[in-house]
Amino acid sequence: MIARMGRAARESVAGLPRAFWWLWVATLVNRLGGFVATFLALYLTMERGYSASYAGLVAALHGLGGVVASLGAGVMTDRLGRRPTLMIAQVSTAASVALLGFVHDPVPIAGAAFLVGLTSNASRPAVTAMMADIIRPEDRLRAYSINYWAINMGFAVSSTAAGFVAEYSYLAGFLGEAAITLACAVLCYFTLPESRPEPVAPSGPGEAAPAVGLGSVLRDGRFMGVTGLAFLVAVIFHQSSVALPVAMGREGLSTQDYGMVMAVNGIMIVVLQIPVTRVIERHDPRRLLVFSALLAGYGFGLTAFAGSVGVFALTIVVWTLAEIINSPTQSGMVVRFSPLHARGRYQGVFSLSWTLAALVAPLTGGVIIEEFGAGVLWAGCAVVGTIAGAGYWLLTRDLPEEGAAETPVAQGKTPATGQPEAEAMPA
């Protein structure tokens, strides 16, 4: 059995190009420094003595920075290139995180938090566009899953380590994250080639490709519809950060209980992300999106019947499985909608679904619980999941086949020469 597991693991990582693995390492290193996102509220209320409402305002400004970055960085990714955008984002993130550690007054803190949200989210369109450039179409779901695994592994380790660092010094945490992010920038500078493909018009290589501006993306009705559905699913997932602990508290459970059941989410992703991907990578992405939306909605819907740690943990098992399926499938779906020379813009607009949900979900969840009760919120999650599933079924019909209009870049060749890339990094 161990031999079969080892063979399955090798097959899961085999055949991916060397550049992907450097990008994967960069993602892991970057997530290992996730101190600010985890402890910002505690830092403001416990270390600096600010009110919870002020901490909420700062968190909202941090999220607003992510919204702005989603659009701006997508345009930069297509105009400047993937590698320059990634470098600018990481260096500026290191600077803004360090700045946040040294400012003490309310207005500078709020401004620095906005900058951290802006810069730390600016690398997302570049990373996802670069992966689409360098990975063969048939390997994209697997690659996005492996990258998502790195994101969650890095976050799990950083969250644990950051707790010990915060006990010693919050400033050390800020400076440590800045140093790790800067190290990630250096790693990317020396290991990642530029992958942005040259635009080629469908009518022939001698003509310029039609311009695709941000407005063109926003007018792409079906793509924006799918992005809206992703927003609905993200709103469901984000109920775990505010509504879920509130509901558990009303059941008489402690913060330690919440931390324990949420650990189920991280453990499941680390353990199951790659094995589940091996099961789903040959399935129709349309069906996977429908299934994951329903699973997310009804997973949170089951929370209405939870009253103990065990039942809350069981609901998390259900919606974590939805998360494992949904995230890489959606990332691969965006590539199908994206014109080759506008991948950054499409990825940037699509990332709005998550950043906007991070702003909307805590507000709506809290209001619904206060005004109508937690049961209404969880039933609403089931309804929203059903609507999202039906929407995916309707809007993702007749999608182009994977790789239908790919350049040699996506078929494993470099953009400059069209020659095959270096062989895959050994597992």
Coordinates of C-alpha atoms in Angstrom, one line a residue:
M1 CA 0.0 0.0 0.0
I2 CA 2.9 2.4 0.8
A3 CA 4.3 1.6 -2.6
R4 CA 1.0 2.5 -4.2
M5 CA 0.8 5.8 -2.3
G6 CA 4.3 6.7 -3.2
R7 CA 3.6 6.0 -6.9
A8 CA 0.4 8.0 -6.7
A9 CA 2.4 10.9 -5.2
R10 CA 5.0 10.8 -7.9
E11 CA 2.4 10.7 -10.6
S12 CA 0.6 13.7 -9.1
V13 CA 3.7 15.9 -9.4
A14 CA 5.3 14.4 -12.5
G15 CA 5.5 16.3 -15.8
L16 CA 5.2 19.8 -14.5
P17 CA 7.9 22.3 -15.8
R18 CA 10.8 23.5 -13.7
A19 CA 9.5 27.1 -13.7
F20 CA 6.2 25.9 -12.1
W21 CA 8.2 24.4 -9.2
W22 CA 10.1 27.6 -8.6
L23 CA 6.8 29.4 -8.6
W24 CA 5.4 26.8 -6.2
V25 CA 8.4 27.3 -3.8
A26 CA 7.9 31.1 -4.0
T27 CA 4.3 30.7 -3.1
L28 CA 5.1 28.5 -0.1
V29 CA 7.9 30.8 1.1
N30 CA 5.6 33.8 0.7
R31 CA 2.8 32.2 2.7
L32 CA 5.1 31.2 5.5
G33 CA 5.3 34.9 6.3
G34 CA 1.6 35.4 6.8
F35 CA 1.7 37.3 10.1
V36 CA -0.3 40.4 9.4
A37 CA -3.4 38.7 8.0
T38 CA -3.6 36.4 11.1
F39 CA -2.9 38.8 13.9
L40 CA -3.8 42.3 12.7
A41 CA -7.0 42.5 14.8
L42 CA -5.3 41.2 17.9
Y43 CA -2.4 43.5 17.4
L44 CA -4.6 46.6 17.2
T45 CA -6.9 45.7 20.2
M46 CA -4.5 44.0 22.6
E47 CA -1.1 45.5 21.8
R48 CA -2.2 49.1 20.8
G49 CA -5.4 49.3 22.8
Y50 CA -7.7 50.4 20.0
S51 CA -11.4 49.5 19.9
A52 CA -12.9 46.6 18.1
S53 CA -14.7 49.0 15.8
Y54 CA -11.4 50.6 14.8
A55 CA -9.8 47.2 14.2
G56 CA -12.8 46.4 12.0
L57 CA -12.3 49.6 10.0
V58 CA -8.6 48.8 9.5
A59 CA -9.4 45.3 8.4
A60 CA -11.9 46.7 5.9
L61 CA -9.3 49.1 4.6
H62 CA -6.9 46.1 4.2
G63 CA -9.6 44.4 2.2
L64 CA -10.2 47.5 0.1
G65 CA -6.6 47.5 -0.8
G66 CA -7.0 43.9 -2.1
V67 CA -10.0 45.0 -4.2
V68 CA -8.0 47.8 -5.8
A69 CA -5.0 45.5 -6.4
S70 CA -7.2 42.9 -8.2
L71 CA -7.9 45.3 -11.0
G72 CA -4.6 47.3 -11.1
A73 CA -2.3 44.3 -10.9
G74 CA -4.2 42.5 -13.6
V75 CA -3.6 45.3 -16.0
M76 CA 0.1 45.5 -14.9
T77 CA 0.4 41.7 -15.5
D78 CA -0.6 42.1 -19.2
R79 CA 1.3 45.4 -19.8
L80 CA 4.5 45.1 -17.9
G81 CA 4.7 41.3 -17.7
R82 CA 4.2 38.6 -15.1
R83 CA 7.7 38.7 -13.6
P84 CA 8.0 42.6 -13.2
T85 CA 4.5 42.7 -11.6
L86 CA 5.5 39.9 -9.2
M87 CA 8.7 41.6 -8.2
I88 CA 7.1 45.0 -7.7
A89 CA 4.3 43.4 -5.6
Q90 CA 6.7 41.5 -3.3
V91 CA 9.2 44.3 -2.7
S92 CA 6.4 46.8 -2.0
T93 CA 4.7 44.2 0.3
A94 CA 7.9 43.9 2.3
A95 CA 8.2 47.6 2.7
S96 CA 4.6 48.2 3.6
V97 CA 4.5 45.4 6.2
A98 CA 7.7 46.8 7.8
L99 CA 6.1 50.2 7.9
L100 CA 3.0 48.9 9.6
G101 CA 5.1 47.6 12.4
F102 CA 6.6 51.0 13.1
V103 CA 3.5 53.3 12.9
H104 CA 1.4 53.9 16.0
D105 CA -1.1 56.6 15.4
P106 CA -4.6 55.7 14.0
V107 CA -4.4 57.4 10.6
P108 CA -0.9 56.1 9.7
I109 CA -1.9 52.6 10.8
A110 CA -5.0 52.7 8.6
G111 CA -3.0 54.0 5.7
A112 CA -0.3 51.3 6.1
A113 CA -2.9 48.6 6.4
F114 CA -4.4 49.7 3.1
L115 CA -1.0 49.6 1.5
V116 CA -0.4 46.1 2.9
G117 CA -3.7 44.9 1.4
L118 CA -2.9 46.6 -1.9
T119 CA 0.6 45.2 -2.3
S120 CA 0.1 41.7 -0.8
N121 CA -2.8 41.0 -3.2
A122 CA -1.0 42.4 -6.3
S123 CA 0.9 39.3 -7.0
R124 CA -2.2 37.0 -7.5
P125 CA -3.0 37.9 -11.1
A126 CA 0.7 37.5 -12.1
V127 CA 1.0 34.1 -10.4
T128 CA -2.2 32.7 -11.9
A129 CA -1.4 34.1 -15.4
M130 CA 2.1 32.8 -15.3
M131 CA 0.9 29.3 -14.4
A132 CA -1.6 29.4 -17.3
D133 CA 1.3 30.4 -19.6
I134 CA 3.7 27.6 -18.6
I135 CA 1.4 24.7 -17.8
R136 CA 0.0 22.4 -20.5
P137 CA -3.9 22.7 -20.6
E138 CA -4.3 19.1 -19.5
D139 CA -2.1 19.7 -16.4
R140 CA -3.6 22.9 -15.2
L141 CA -6.2 21.6 -12.7
R142 CA -3.4 19.5 -11.1
A143 CA -1.0 22.5 -11.1
Y144 CA -3.5 24.8 -9.5
S145 CA -4.3 22.2 -6.9
I146 CA -0.7 21.7 -6.0
N147 CA -0.2 25.5 -5.7
Y148 CA -3.4 25.8 -3.5
W149 CA -1.9 23.1 -1.3
A150 CA 1.3 25.2 -0.9
I151 CA -0.8 28.2 0.0
N152 CA -2.6 26.3 2.8
M153 CA 0.5 24.5 4.0
G154 CA 2.4 27.8 4.3
F155 CA -0.5 29.5 6.0
A156 CA -0.9 26.6 8.5
V157 CA 2.8 26.8 9.5
S158 CA 2.9 30.6 9.6
S159 CA -0.3 30.8 11.8
T160 CA 1.2 28.4 14.3
A161 CA 4.6 30.1 14.3
A162 CA 3.2 33.6 14.3
G163 CA 1.4 32.8 17.6
F164 CA 4.7 32.2 19.3
V165 CA 6.3 35.2 17.7
A166 CA 3.4 37.4 18.8
E167 CA 4.0 36.3 22.4
Y168 CA 7.5 37.6 22.1
S169 CA 7.1 40.7 19.9
Y170 CA 4.6 41.9 17.4
L171 CA 7.3 44.0 15.7
A172 CA 9.4 40.9 15.3
G173 CA 6.5 39.4 13.5
F174 CA 6.1 42.3 11.1
L175 CA 9.8 42.5 10.4
G176 CA 9.9 38.7 10.0
E177 CA 7.2 38.8 7.4
A178 CA 8.9 41.6 5.5
A179 CA 12.2 39.6 5.5
I180 CA 10.5 36.5 4.2
T181 CA 8.6 38.4 1.5
L182 CA 11.8 40.1 0.4
A183 CA 13.6 36.7 0.3
C184 CA 10.7 35.5 -1.9
A185 CA 11.3 38.4 -4.3
V186 CA 15.0 37.5 -4.6
L187 CA 14.1 33.9 -5.3
C188 CA 11.7 34.9 -8.0
Y189 CA 14.2 37.3 -9.6
F190 CA 16.8 34.6 -10.0
T191 CA 14.6 31.6 -10.9
L192 CA 11.5 32.7 -12.8
P193 CA 11.6 33.7 -16.5
E194 CA 9.1 36.0 -18.0
S195 CA 6.3 34.0 -19.5
R196 CA 4.0 36.6 -21.1
P197 CA 3.2 35.4 -24.6
E198 CA 3.4 37.8 -27.5
P199 CA -0.2 38.6 -28.8
V200 CA -1.0 37.0 -32.1
A201 CA -4.1 37.9 -34.1
P202 CA -6.3 35.1 -35.2
S203 CA -6.1 36.3 -38.8
G204 CA -2.3 35.9 -39.0
P205 CA 1.0 36.4 -37.2
G206 CA 1.7 39.7 -39.1
E207 CA -1.2 41.6 -37.6
A208 CA -1.6 43.1 -34.2
A209 CA -4.0 41.3 -31.8
P210 CA -7.2 43.1 -31.0
A211 CA -6.9 45.2 -27.8
V212 CA -8.6 43.8 -24.7
G213 CA -8.8 46.6 -22.1
L214 CA -10.3 46.3 -18.6
G215 CA -13.6 47.6 -20.0
S216 CA -13.7 44.7 -22.5
V217 CA -13.4 42.2 -19.6
L218 CA -16.1 43.9 -17.7
R219 CA -18.4 43.7 -20.7
D220 CA -17.8 40.0 -21.2
G221 CA -21.2 39.0 -19.9
R222 CA -20.8 35.3 -19.4
F223 CA -17.4 35.7 -17.7
M224 CA -18.7 38.4 -15.4
G225 CA -21.7 36.1 -14.6
V226 CA -19.3 33.3 -13.6
T227 CA -17.3 35.8 -11.6
G228 CA -20.5 36.8 -9.8
L229 CA -21.2 33.1 -9.0
A230 CA -17.7 32.7 -7.6
F231 CA -18.5 35.7 -5.4
L232 CA -21.6 34.0 -4.1
V233 CA -19.6 30.9 -3.3
A234 CA -16.8 33.0 -1.7
V235 CA -19.4 34.8 0.5
I236 CA -20.4 31.3 1.8
F237 CA -16.9 30.3 2.6
H238 CA -16.1 33.6 4.4
Q239 CA -18.9 32.9 6.9
S240 CA -16.3 30.7 8.6
S241 CA -14.3 33.8 9.8
V242 CA -17.0 35.8 11.6
A243 CA -20.4 34.1 11.6
L244 CA -19.2 30.6 12.6
P245 CA -17.3 31.7 15.7
V246 CA -20.2 33.9 16.7
A247 CA -22.6 31.0 16.3
M248 CA -20.3 28.6 18.2
G249 CA -20.1 31.2 21.0
R250 CA -23.9 31.4 21.3
E251 CA -23.8 27.6 21.7
G252 CA -21.6 28.0 24.8
L253 CA -18.4 26.9 23.0
S254 CA -15.0 28.6 23.6
T255 CA -12.5 30.2 21.3
Q256 CA -10.3 27.2 21.8
D257 CA -13.2 25.0 20.5
Y258 CA -13.4 27.3 17.4
G259 CA -9.7 27.0 16.8
M260 CA -9.8 23.2 17.2
V261 CA -12.7 22.7 14.7
M262 CA -11.1 25.2 12.2
A263 CA -7.9 23.1 12.3
V264 CA -10.0 20.4 10.6
N265 CA -10.1 22.7 7.5
G266 CA -6.4 23.1 7.3
I267 CA -5.6 19.5 8.0
M268 CA -8.0 18.3 5.4
I269 CA -6.6 20.6 2.7
V270 CA -3.0 19.6 3.4
V271 CA -3.9 15.8 3.5
L272 CA -6.5 15.6 0.8
Q273 CA -5.9 18.3 -1.8
I274 CA -3.6 16.3 -4.0
P275 CA -5.4 12.9 -3.7
V276 CA -8.8 14.5 -4.4
T277 CA -7.3 16.3 -7.4
R278 CA -6.2 12.9 -8.9
V279 CA -9.9 11.8 -8.6
I280 CA -11.5 14.9 -10.1
E281 CA -9.0 16.0 -12.8
R282 CA -10.6 13.8 -15.5
H283 CA -14.1 15.0 -14.6
D284 CA -16.1 17.7 -16.4
P285 CA -15.3 21.1 -14.7
R286 CA -18.8 22.2 -15.1
R287 CA -20.1 19.4 -13.0
L288 CA -17.4 19.9 -10.4
L289 CA -18.3 23.6 -10.0
V290 CA -22.0 22.7 -9.6
F291 CA -21.2 20.0 -7.1
S292 CA -18.8 22.1 -5.1
A293 CA -21.3 25.1 -4.9
L294 CA -24.0 22.7 -3.6
L295 CA -21.6 21.1 -1.2
A296 CA -20.5 24.5 0.2
G297 CA -24.0 25.8 0.6
Y298 CA -25.4 22.7 2.3
G299 CA -22.2 22.2 4.3
F300 CA -22.7 25.6 5.9
G301 CA -26.5 24.9 6.0
L302 CA -25.9 21.9 8.2
T303 CA -24.4 24.3 10.8
A304 CA -28.0 25.1 11.8
F305 CA -28.2 21.6 13.4
A306 CA -24.8 21.9 15.1
G307 CA -24.6 22.2 18.9
S308 CA -21.4 20.4 19.8
V309 CA -17.8 20.5 18.8
G310 CA -18.1 17.2 16.9
V311 CA -21.1 18.3 14.8
F312 CA -19.5 21.6 14.0
A313 CA -16.4 19.7 12.9
L314 CA -18.5 17.5 10.7
T315 CA -20.0 20.5 8.9
I316 CA -16.5 21.8 8.3
V317 CA -15.5 18.4 6.7
V318 CA -18.3 18.9 4.2
W319 CA -17.6 22.4 3.1
T320 CA -13.8 21.9 3.2
L321 CA -14.3 19.2 0.6
A322 CA -16.2 21.8 -1.5
E323 CA -13.2 24.2 -1.1
I324 CA -10.7 21.5 -2.2
I325 CA -12.7 20.9 -5.4
N326 CA -13.9 24.5 -6.1
S327 CA -10.7 26.6 -5.9
P328 CA -8.5 24.8 -8.5
T329 CA -11.4 24.2 -10.8
Q330 CA -12.4 27.8 -10.9
S331 CA -8.8 28.9 -11.6
G332 CA -8.7 26.6 -14.6
M333 CA -12.1 27.8 -15.7
V334 CA -10.9 31.4 -15.9
V335 CA -8.2 30.4 -18.4
R336 CA -10.8 29.1 -20.8
F337 CA -12.6 32.5 -20.8
S338 CA -9.4 34.5 -21.2
P339 CA -7.9 35.7 -24.5
L340 CA -4.3 34.8 -24.5
H341 CA -3.0 38.3 -24.3
A342 CA -5.5 39.4 -21.6
R343 CA -5.0 36.6 -19.0
G344 CA -3.8 39.1 -16.4
R345 CA -6.8 41.3 -16.7
Y346 CA -9.2 38.3 -16.5
Q347 CA -7.4 36.8 -13.5
G348 CA -7.4 40.2 -11.8
V349 CA -11.1 40.8 -12.3
F350 CA -11.9 37.2 -11.3
S351 CA -9.9 37.7 -8.0
L352 CA -12.4 40.4 -7.1
S353 CA -14.9 37.7 -6.3
W354 CA -12.8 36.7 -3.3
T355 CA -11.6 40.1 -2.1
L356 CA -15.1 41.6 -2.4
A357 CA -16.6 38.6 -0.5
A358 CA -14.0 39.2 2.3
L359 CA -15.6 42.7 2.7
V360 CA -19.2 41.7 2.3
A361 CA -19.5 38.4 4.1
P362 CA -18.6 39.6 7.7
L363 CA -21.1 42.5 7.4
T364 CA -24.0 40.5 6.0
G365 CA -23.4 37.5 8.3
G366 CA -23.3 39.6 11.4
V367 CA -26.4 41.6 10.5
I368 CA -28.4 38.5 9.6
I369 CA -27.4 36.8 12.9
E370 CA -28.3 39.8 15.0
E371 CA -31.6 40.6 13.2
F372 CA -33.0 37.1 12.3
G373 CA -30.8 34.5 14.0
A374 CA -28.1 32.1 13.0
G375 CA -30.6 29.6 11.6
V376 CA -31.7 32.0 8.9
L377 CA -28.0 32.7 7.9
W378 CA -27.2 29.0 7.5
A379 CA -30.4 28.3 5.6
G380 CA -29.5 31.3 3.4
C381 CA -26.1 29.7 2.7
A382 CA -27.9 26.6 1.4
V383 CA -30.1 28.7 -0.8
V384 CA -27.1 30.7 -2.2
G385 CA -25.2 27.5 -2.8
T386 CA -28.2 26.2 -4.8
I387 CA -28.4 29.4 -6.8
A388 CA -24.7 29.3 -7.6
G389 CA -24.8 25.7 -8.6
A390 CA -27.7 26.3 -11.0
G391 CA -25.9 29.4 -12.4
Y392 CA -22.7 27.4 -13.0
W393 CA -24.8 24.8 -14.9
L394 CA -26.3 27.4 -17.1
L395 CA -23.3 29.7 -17.7
T396 CA -20.6 27.1 -18.3
R397 CA -22.2 25.3 -21.2
D398 CA -20.4 25.1 -24.5
L399 CA -17.0 26.3 -23.2
P400 CA -14.0 26.1 -25.5
E401 CA -11.9 23.0 -25.1
E402 CA -8.7 23.3 -23.1
G403 CA -5.9 24.6 -25.2
A404 CA -8.2 25.4 -28.2
A405 CA -6.3 28.6 -29.0
E406 CA -3.0 28.1 -27.1
T407 CA 0.3 29.4 -28.2
P408 CA 3.5 27.3 -27.9
V409 CA 4.0 28.9 -24.4
A410 CA 1.1 26.9 -22.9
Q411 CA 2.3 23.7 -24.7
G412 CA 5.6 23.7 -22.8
K413 CA 7.7 26.0 -24.9
T414 CA 9.4 29.3 -24.1
P415 CA 7.8 32.5 -25.4
A416 CA 11.0 33.8 -26.8
T417 CA 12.2 30.9 -28.9
G418 CA 9.4 28.4 -29.1
Q419 CA 11.9 25.7 -27.9
P420 CA 10.9 23.1 -25.3
E421 CA 11.4 24.2 -21.7
A422 CA 13.9 22.5 -19.4
E423 CA 12.7 19.2 -18.2
A424 CA 10.5 19.0 -15.1
M425 CA 12.0 19.4 -11.7
P426 CA 12.3 15.9 -10.3
A427 CA 9.8 15.1 -7.5

